[in-house]
Amino acid sequence: MGTTTPPRTLAEALRARGDESLAGLLRARPDLLSPVPNDITQLATRAGTRASVVRALEHLDRFALQTAEALAVAPDPAPYDTLLALLTGDGQDDGDGRDDAGAAITAALPTALATLREQALVWGEDTRLHLVRTARELLAPSPQHPSPTGLGPTVSEATAGMSPGRLQEILTAAGLPPTHDPVSAVTALAGLFTDRTRMAELLDTAPVEALSVLDRLVWGPPYGEVTPNPTPPVQWLRDRGLLLPVSTRTVVLPREAALHLRAGRAHRVPEPVAPALIAAAERDPQAVDRAAAGQGFMALSTVEELLKLWNNGGPAILRAGGLSVRELKRAAAALDTSEPVAAFWIELAYAAGLLASDGETDERYAPTPASDEWLDLDAQDRWTHLITAWLAATRTAGLVGGQDAKGRALSALGPDLDRSAAPEVRHRVLALFASLPPGTAPDPQTLLARLRWERPLRTTPPGGPSPQGEASDLRSRIALWTVNEAEMLGVTGRGALSSQARALLDEGPDDAAARLAPLIPEPLDHVLLQADLTAVAPGPLERPLADMLSVLADVESKGGATVYRFTPGSVRRALDAGRAATDLHAFLATHSRTPVPQPLSYLIDDVARRHGHLRIGAASAYVRCDDEAVLNEILADKRSATLRLRRLAPTVLAAQAGPGSLIEGLREMGYAPAAESAEGDVLITRAGARRTPPRTPPVPVPEGPPVPDATLLTAAVRAVRAGDTAARAVHKESPETGTAPAGSLPRTTTAETLATVQAAAMTGSAVWIGYVNVDGAASQRVIAPVKVEGGFVTAYDHTADEVRTYPLHRITGVAELADEQST
């Protein structure tokens, strides 16, 4: 076995990898698979594009990123020891008073470097580490975007274009021997700054004010503005090259000088270890589960109440999409919560497919047919459905009320609320919760610190803002929203992750539902009627009972027990829905554990006696009543002036208002009218009649290409290997055509092509062909012909790893492979 030649390019480094390593690269950076590269060279080229490198940098943890940043300011290539020294320092005191974390850095650096190598951001052996050029351009310092390390350009970069005379002046002032060679002058100045002894002697002669200037620049940014007549301390630094000119008014602290002042460290605070997640409180796990189950049941009740609120047709949709501020306030008041929380429940119901647009001309929101199916599920199954939708949703309710990049308000159910990072952040937050012992509530600040360490560049990549154009704290904001939303949904209880949520994350919805079921109270089939015209539901009610009671009475308060109040309006609502007084009496007697109070019976009978005494129809509208005295009373009432009534007959009044407005107006005057049809029959108002057509839940906006599965990775690696073999195949020289240039298609006549593939079929050898498919796309392939007949060649295609048949007229040419490849 000969010695292994070090790779000279990223393509060579990738080519030397095993299949598992290549599959790991494609798994970590799935954007490289869109589409599958033709060969290793194309894979390396794609891995070095700016968009792909930015995406890879965004997924690095802080120490891996700090390692890449250190390589960006190190020489290219850099030995491992140089990289380690940039992260640990040279052991000299820099006056910062920070305890040295060298042991932790030394232990963590191999893992960070392995991560960078796996993602093809770093290549080469430990003696010659290369950071890919695009990453170096993104992380290296420049006036447009200073390095994250706070270091400036090297002496060589900062003095480029400086006159030899000026270089001589700097050397003389710094106490260095003069030289007429600019390159030697730059080398001598850089050597001074990297020599700790001579540099310390130089700084010992510096004025105190000059040292103060260096202190302000040493940890970045290294650039400063100067006046045409700089102060003596600044002039002292400029004379000795400790400040080098960038422009007429800007100077920079050279990298070598800054590293001396930093004791050789590229970062002020290296973070080789992830911040520990600190427990804020220890709870009883069973108490956590009970609290979470209670919150989960309240979440289900809130969503059900929202569906009932919009049961007969919800609010209209704004022209730009979404819910108006007024309708959001109305929903918040009905749900007895704040507007941001109401926006969350509305967005959750929408993400779960329970609410949608009805698609009518006057477009409104309404429950979907799926909401009826959801309501028929058991409580635990309804909960898992909501949580599953919440975890996968990219719509972020916390943004409601804010503004987009153009200054437009973001509304609930409106556009521009999708944030592709939201599902990943939610899962990661809950995973950190799950990493603690059961019943342990984490400290939110340490949770955020851990998330920032894991994805420091997730929102604002180096060299420019994120595609969303938002502040770099978006990930932290989503994490805080996740903590609050998890508590409202019953995923956590009293700040700790519940066992049912752990089961959902680890095992699936069925196991989570099984864990939750014993903690949810059984629905009740009864209420307690009281003499003050109220009914108390001591727990959750069965759905038919709850639906009927919500029509017959108004909810007065909610909590562990729900209090309903009977009013004339609520009883009239039940009569409008087609119930008779006898039906209401029977219903209450059946479902009450206490006797029906006499005041409630009187209320029902009184409202029923007056209900329908007045009839409203369409003229625009008319009022019909057999009692002329009642109509005289209405006409004499000043409150009826807005209805613009006039008598058509002794028992009929006509109105210019519509039937709906007329009914509401008379009800406000204390009457109990009923609507009637053109045939004179009473119209019954059925509750819950409006549904949208079947709708699918909104599709989450993906963060990027999906992570490929094992089958796709295996096929992709095989295709890349085969394509690389074909692209790099060594071909025998033909007397007629010579050796074809690498990457070009072979060119032979039809007769030569036929003769060569026939000979290969007889000998069982492989050949190299150029092929043009029906779409006109040209490719090169390595095939082993098996049969040649009828103008077709059947062969094993090494590039595709399968047997294929090719028309001879589409083969541009054929060439034999070199002996060492064909054998």
mmCIF file of C-alpha atoms in Angstrom, residues 36-235:
data_model
loop_
_atom_site.group_PDB
_atom_site.id
_atom_site.type_symbol
_atom_site.label_atom_id
_atom_site.label_comp_id
_atom_site.label_asym_id
_atom_site.label_seq_id
_atom_site.Cartn_x
_atom_site.Cartn_y
_atom_site.Cartn_z
ATOM 1 C CA VAL A 36 -28.889 15.055 -7.388
ATOM 2 C CA PRO A 37 -25.363 16.105 -8.493
ATOM 3 C CA ASN A 38 -23.962 14.420 -11.565
ATOM 4 C CA ASP A 39 -20.611 13.717 -9.933
ATOM 5 C CA ILE A 40 -18.334 14.600 -7.018
ATOM 6 C CA THR A 41 -17.009 17.729 -8.720
ATOM 7 C CA GLN A 42 -20.514 19.128 -9.121
ATOM 8 C CA LEU A 43 -21.279 18.209 -5.507
ATOM 9 C CA ALA A 44 -18.212 20.114 -4.314
ATOM 10 C CA THR A 45 -19.105 23.121 -6.460
ATOM 11 C CA ARG A 46 -22.652 23.188 -5.119
ATOM 12 C CA ALA A 47 -21.393 22.807 -1.536
ATOM 13 C CA GLY A 48 -19.355 25.991 -2.009
ATOM 14 C CA THR A 49 -22.163 28.234 -3.253
ATOM 15 C CA ARG A 50 -23.087 31.169 -1.054
ATOM 16 C CA ALA A 51 -26.703 30.154 -0.397
ATOM 17 C CA SER A 52 -25.737 26.618 0.597
ATOM 18 C CA VAL A 53 -22.857 27.745 2.829
ATOM 19 C CA VAL A 54 -25.054 30.320 4.587
ATOM 20 C CA ARG A 55 -27.654 27.635 5.257
ATOM 21 C CA ALA A 56 -24.973 25.310 6.648
ATOM 22 C CA LEU A 57 -23.519 28.040 8.883
ATOM 23 C CA GLU A 58 -26.978 28.783 10.262
ATOM 24 C CA HIS A 59 -27.218 25.228 11.592
ATOM 25 C CA LEU A 60 -23.916 25.255 13.465
ATOM 26 C CA ASP A 61 -23.777 25.514 17.238
ATOM 27 C CA ARG A 62 -21.819 28.386 18.775
ATOM 28 C CA PHE A 63 -18.521 26.588 19.291
ATOM 29 C CA ALA A 64 -18.513 25.016 15.829
ATOM 30 C CA LEU A 65 -19.203 28.491 14.473
ATOM 31 C CA GLN A 66 -16.427 29.980 16.608
ATOM 32 C CA THR A 67 -14.091 27.316 15.211
ATOM 33 C CA ALA A 68 -15.029 28.328 11.657
ATOM 34 C CA GLU A 69 -14.584 32.008 12.571
ATOM 35 C CA ALA A 70 -11.125 31.282 13.950
ATOM 36 C CA LEU A 71 -10.177 29.466 10.735
ATOM 37 C CA ALA A 72 -11.428 32.481 8.759
ATOM 38 C CA VAL A 73 -8.797 34.728 10.407
ATOM 39 C CA ALA A 74 -6.064 32.052 10.418
ATOM 40 C CA PRO A 75 -3.636 31.497 7.550
ATOM 41 C CA ASP A 76 -4.959 29.291 4.747
ATOM 42 C CA PRO A 77 -4.186 26.442 5.201
ATOM 43 C CA ALA A 78 -3.846 26.409 8.984
ATOM 44 C CA PRO A 79 -2.362 23.639 11.142
ATOM 45 C CA TYR A 80 -4.473 22.220 13.947
ATOM 46 C CA ASP A 81 -2.132 23.733 16.571
ATOM 47 C CA THR A 82 -2.617 27.219 15.106
ATOM 48 C CA LEU A 83 -6.383 26.807 15.256
ATOM 49 C CA LEU A 84 -6.194 25.575 18.843
ATOM 50 C CA ALA A 85 -4.007 28.525 19.818
ATOM 51 C CA LEU A 86 -6.522 30.981 18.337
ATOM 52 C CA LEU A 87 -9.232 29.481 20.502
ATOM 53 C CA THR A 88 -7.284 28.989 23.741
ATOM 54 C CA GLY A 89 -4.793 31.859 23.522
ATOM 55 C CA ASP A 90 -1.068 31.734 24.128
ATOM 56 C CA GLY A 91 -1.371 31.527 27.911
ATOM 57 C CA GLN A 92 -0.254 35.107 28.478
ATOM 58 C CA ASP A 93 -2.284 37.515 30.609
ATOM 59 C CA ASP A 94 -4.313 39.888 28.440
ATOM 60 C CA GLY A 95 -5.679 41.914 31.345
ATOM 61 C CA ASP A 96 -9.189 40.561 30.850
ATOM 62 C CA GLY A 97 -9.311 38.689 34.134
ATOM 63 C CA ARG A 98 -11.040 35.678 32.565
ATOM 64 C CA ASP A 99 -10.355 32.169 33.736
ATOM 65 C CA ASP A 100 -8.781 30.095 31.014
ATOM 66 C CA ALA A 101 -11.114 27.480 29.534
ATOM 67 C CA GLY A 102 -8.304 25.822 27.591
ATOM 68 C CA ALA A 103 -9.033 22.308 28.807
ATOM 69 C CA ALA A 104 -12.677 22.482 27.758
ATOM 70 C CA ILE A 105 -11.730 23.962 24.375
ATOM 71 C CA THR A 106 -9.083 21.298 23.800
ATOM 72 C CA ALA A 107 -11.634 18.604 24.549
ATOM 73 C CA ALA A 108 -14.406 20.124 22.411
ATOM 74 C CA LEU A 109 -12.358 21.167 19.361
ATOM 75 C CA PRO A 110 -12.109 17.695 17.712
ATOM 76 C CA THR A 111 -15.904 17.363 17.788
ATOM 77 C CA ALA A 112 -16.434 20.854 16.369
ATOM 78 C CA LEU A 113 -13.876 20.224 13.639
ATOM 79 C CA ALA A 114 -15.502 16.887 12.800
ATOM 80 C CA THR A 115 -18.846 18.689 12.410
ATOM 81 C CA LEU A 116 -17.317 21.225 10.032
ATOM 82 C CA ARG A 117 -15.657 18.454 8.039
ATOM 83 C CA GLU A 118 -18.854 16.417 7.860
ATOM 84 C CA GLN A 119 -20.718 19.411 6.444
ATOM 85 C CA ALA A 120 -17.922 20.093 3.910
ATOM 86 C CA LEU A 121 -17.159 23.508 5.400
ATOM 87 C CA VAL A 122 -13.608 22.418 6.280
ATOM 88 C CA TRP A 123 -11.429 19.978 4.390
ATOM 89 C CA GLY A 124 -7.859 18.776 4.510
ATOM 90 C CA GLU A 125 -5.701 16.976 7.049
ATOM 91 C CA ASP A 126 -4.938 18.377 10.488
ATOM 92 C CA THR A 127 -1.656 19.786 9.215
ATOM 93 C CA ARG A 128 -3.400 21.693 6.417
ATOM 94 C CA LEU A 129 -6.944 22.722 7.389
ATOM 95 C CA HIS A 130 -8.851 24.638 4.733
ATOM 96 C CA LEU A 131 -12.057 26.592 5.328
ATOM 97 C CA VAL A 132 -14.098 26.661 2.110
ATOM 98 C CA ARG A 133 -13.613 29.938 0.298
ATOM 99 C CA THR A 134 -17.227 31.095 0.511
ATOM 100 C CA ALA A 135 -17.288 30.583 4.282
ATOM 101 C CA ARG A 136 -14.034 32.512 4.597
ATOM 102 C CA GLU A 137 -15.503 35.380 2.603
ATOM 103 C CA LEU A 138 -18.594 35.405 4.837
ATOM 104 C CA LEU A 139 -16.680 35.229 8.118
ATOM 105 C CA ALA A 140 -13.466 37.080 7.311
ATOM 106 C CA PRO A 141 -13.228 40.788 8.243
ATOM 107 C CA SER A 142 -13.966 43.594 5.815
ATOM 108 C CA PRO A 143 -15.147 47.209 6.180
ATOM 109 C CA GLN A 144 -18.585 46.151 4.861
ATOM 110 C CA HIS A 145 -19.140 43.443 7.498
ATOM 111 C CA PRO A 146 -16.511 43.140 10.261
ATOM 112 C CA SER A 147 -15.564 39.674 11.370
ATOM 113 C CA PRO A 148 -17.629 38.163 14.202
ATOM 114 C CA THR A 149 -14.312 37.837 16.020
ATOM 115 C CA GLY A 150 -13.834 41.622 15.928
ATOM 116 C CA LEU A 151 -10.457 41.254 14.205
ATOM 117 C CA GLY A 152 -9.372 43.460 11.344
ATOM 118 C CA PRO A 153 -7.280 42.745 8.247
ATOM 119 C CA THR A 154 -3.692 41.524 8.422
ATOM 120 C CA VAL A 155 -0.745 43.905 8.069
ATOM 121 C CA SER A 156 -0.261 42.658 4.523
ATOM 122 C CA GLU A 157 -3.898 43.360 3.599
ATOM 123 C CA ALA A 158 -4.012 46.739 5.341
ATOM 124 C CA THR A 159 -0.770 48.008 3.750
ATOM 125 C CA ALA A 160 -1.638 46.923 0.210
ATOM 126 C CA GLY A 161 -1.119 49.970 -1.990
ATOM 127 C CA MET A 162 0.866 51.884 0.671
ATOM 128 C CA SER A 163 3.882 53.755 -0.703
ATOM 129 C CA PRO A 164 7.359 52.375 0.083
ATOM 130 C CA GLY A 165 8.294 55.696 1.654
ATOM 131 C CA ARG A 166 5.442 55.497 4.142
ATOM 132 C CA LEU A 167 6.429 51.913 4.994
ATOM 133 C CA GLN A 168 9.973 53.081 5.708
ATOM 134 C CA GLU A 169 8.655 55.787 8.040
ATOM 135 C CA ILE A 170 6.648 53.196 9.999
ATOM 136 C CA LEU A 171 9.644 50.855 10.278
ATOM 137 C CA THR A 172 11.851 53.677 11.535
ATOM 138 C CA ALA A 173 9.314 54.845 14.133
ATOM 139 C CA ALA A 174 8.822 51.253 15.329
ATOM 140 C CA GLY A 175 12.587 50.796 15.764
ATOM 141 C CA LEU A 176 12.992 48.328 12.887
ATOM 142 C CA PRO A 177 15.870 48.402 10.400
ATOM 143 C CA PRO A 178 14.932 50.067 7.100
ATOM 144 C CA THR A 179 14.532 48.025 3.917
ATOM 145 C CA HIS A 180 13.775 49.084 0.366
ATOM 146 C CA ASP A 181 11.734 45.955 -0.403
ATOM 147 C CA PRO A 182 8.024 46.574 0.414
ATOM 148 C CA VAL A 183 7.434 42.852 0.951
ATOM 149 C CA SER A 184 10.287 42.649 3.428
ATOM 150 C CA ALA A 185 8.989 45.763 5.171
ATOM 151 C CA VAL A 186 5.524 44.272 5.616
ATOM 152 C CA THR A 187 7.051 41.000 6.846
ATOM 153 C CA ALA A 188 9.214 42.849 9.359
ATOM 154 C CA LEU A 189 6.256 44.835 10.715
ATOM 155 C CA ALA A 190 4.105 41.726 11.018
ATOM 156 C CA GLY A 191 6.993 39.949 12.733
ATOM 157 C CA LEU A 192 7.204 42.735 15.290
ATOM 158 C CA PHE A 193 3.504 42.490 16.115
ATOM 159 C CA THR A 194 3.684 38.699 16.540
ATOM 160 C CA ASP A 195 6.797 38.801 18.740
ATOM 161 C CA ARG A 196 5.494 39.080 22.296
ATOM 162 C CA THR A 197 8.763 40.365 23.758
ATOM 163 C CA ARG A 198 9.442 43.109 21.226
ATOM 164 C CA MET A 199 5.756 44.051 21.082
ATOM 165 C CA ALA A 200 5.636 44.408 24.875
ATOM 166 C CA GLU A 201 8.698 46.647 24.769
ATOM 167 C CA LEU A 202 7.071 48.836 22.119
ATOM 168 C CA LEU A 203 3.837 49.195 24.091
ATOM 169 C CA ASP A 204 5.780 50.057 27.249
ATOM 170 C CA THR A 205 6.814 53.277 25.505
ATOM 171 C CA ALA A 206 3.245 54.127 24.415
ATOM 172 C CA PRO A 207 1.379 57.044 26.018
ATOM 173 C CA VAL A 208 -1.430 56.053 28.382
ATOM 174 C CA GLU A 209 -4.003 57.654 26.077
ATOM 175 C CA ALA A 210 -2.718 55.544 23.175
ATOM 176 C CA LEU A 211 -3.240 52.383 25.207
ATOM 177 C CA SER A 212 -6.800 53.546 25.930
ATOM 178 C CA VAL A 213 -7.407 53.853 22.184
ATOM 179 C CA LEU A 214 -6.157 50.287 21.680
ATOM 180 C CA ASP A 215 -8.401 49.060 24.478
ATOM 181 C CA ARG A 216 -11.437 50.442 22.645
ATOM 182 C CA LEU A 217 -10.488 48.722 19.381
ATOM 183 C CA VAL A 218 -8.986 45.446 20.535
ATOM 184 C CA TRP A 219 -12.219 43.431 20.801
ATOM 185 C CA GLY A 220 -13.850 45.114 17.846
ATOM 186 C CA PRO A 221 -14.949 46.682 15.793
ATOM 187 C CA PRO A 222 -11.323 47.383 14.859
ATOM 188 C CA TYR A 223 -12.131 50.425 12.706
ATOM 189 C CA GLY A 224 -12.109 54.021 13.915
ATOM 190 C CA GLU A 225 -12.498 57.486 12.433
ATOM 191 C CA VAL A 226 -9.757 60.102 12.669
ATOM 192 C CA THR A 227 -9.670 63.816 12.013
ATOM 193 C CA PRO A 228 -7.262 65.451 9.541
ATOM 194 C CA ASN A 229 -5.235 66.536 12.567
ATOM 195 C CA PRO A 230 -5.267 63.502 14.898
ATOM 196 C CA THR A 231 -4.488 63.790 18.578
ATOM 197 C CA PRO A 232 -0.942 62.935 19.721
ATOM 198 C CA PRO A 233 -1.864 59.452 21.064
ATOM 199 C CA VAL A 234 -3.534 58.526 17.778
ATOM 200 C CA GLN A 235 -0.631 59.953 15.808
#
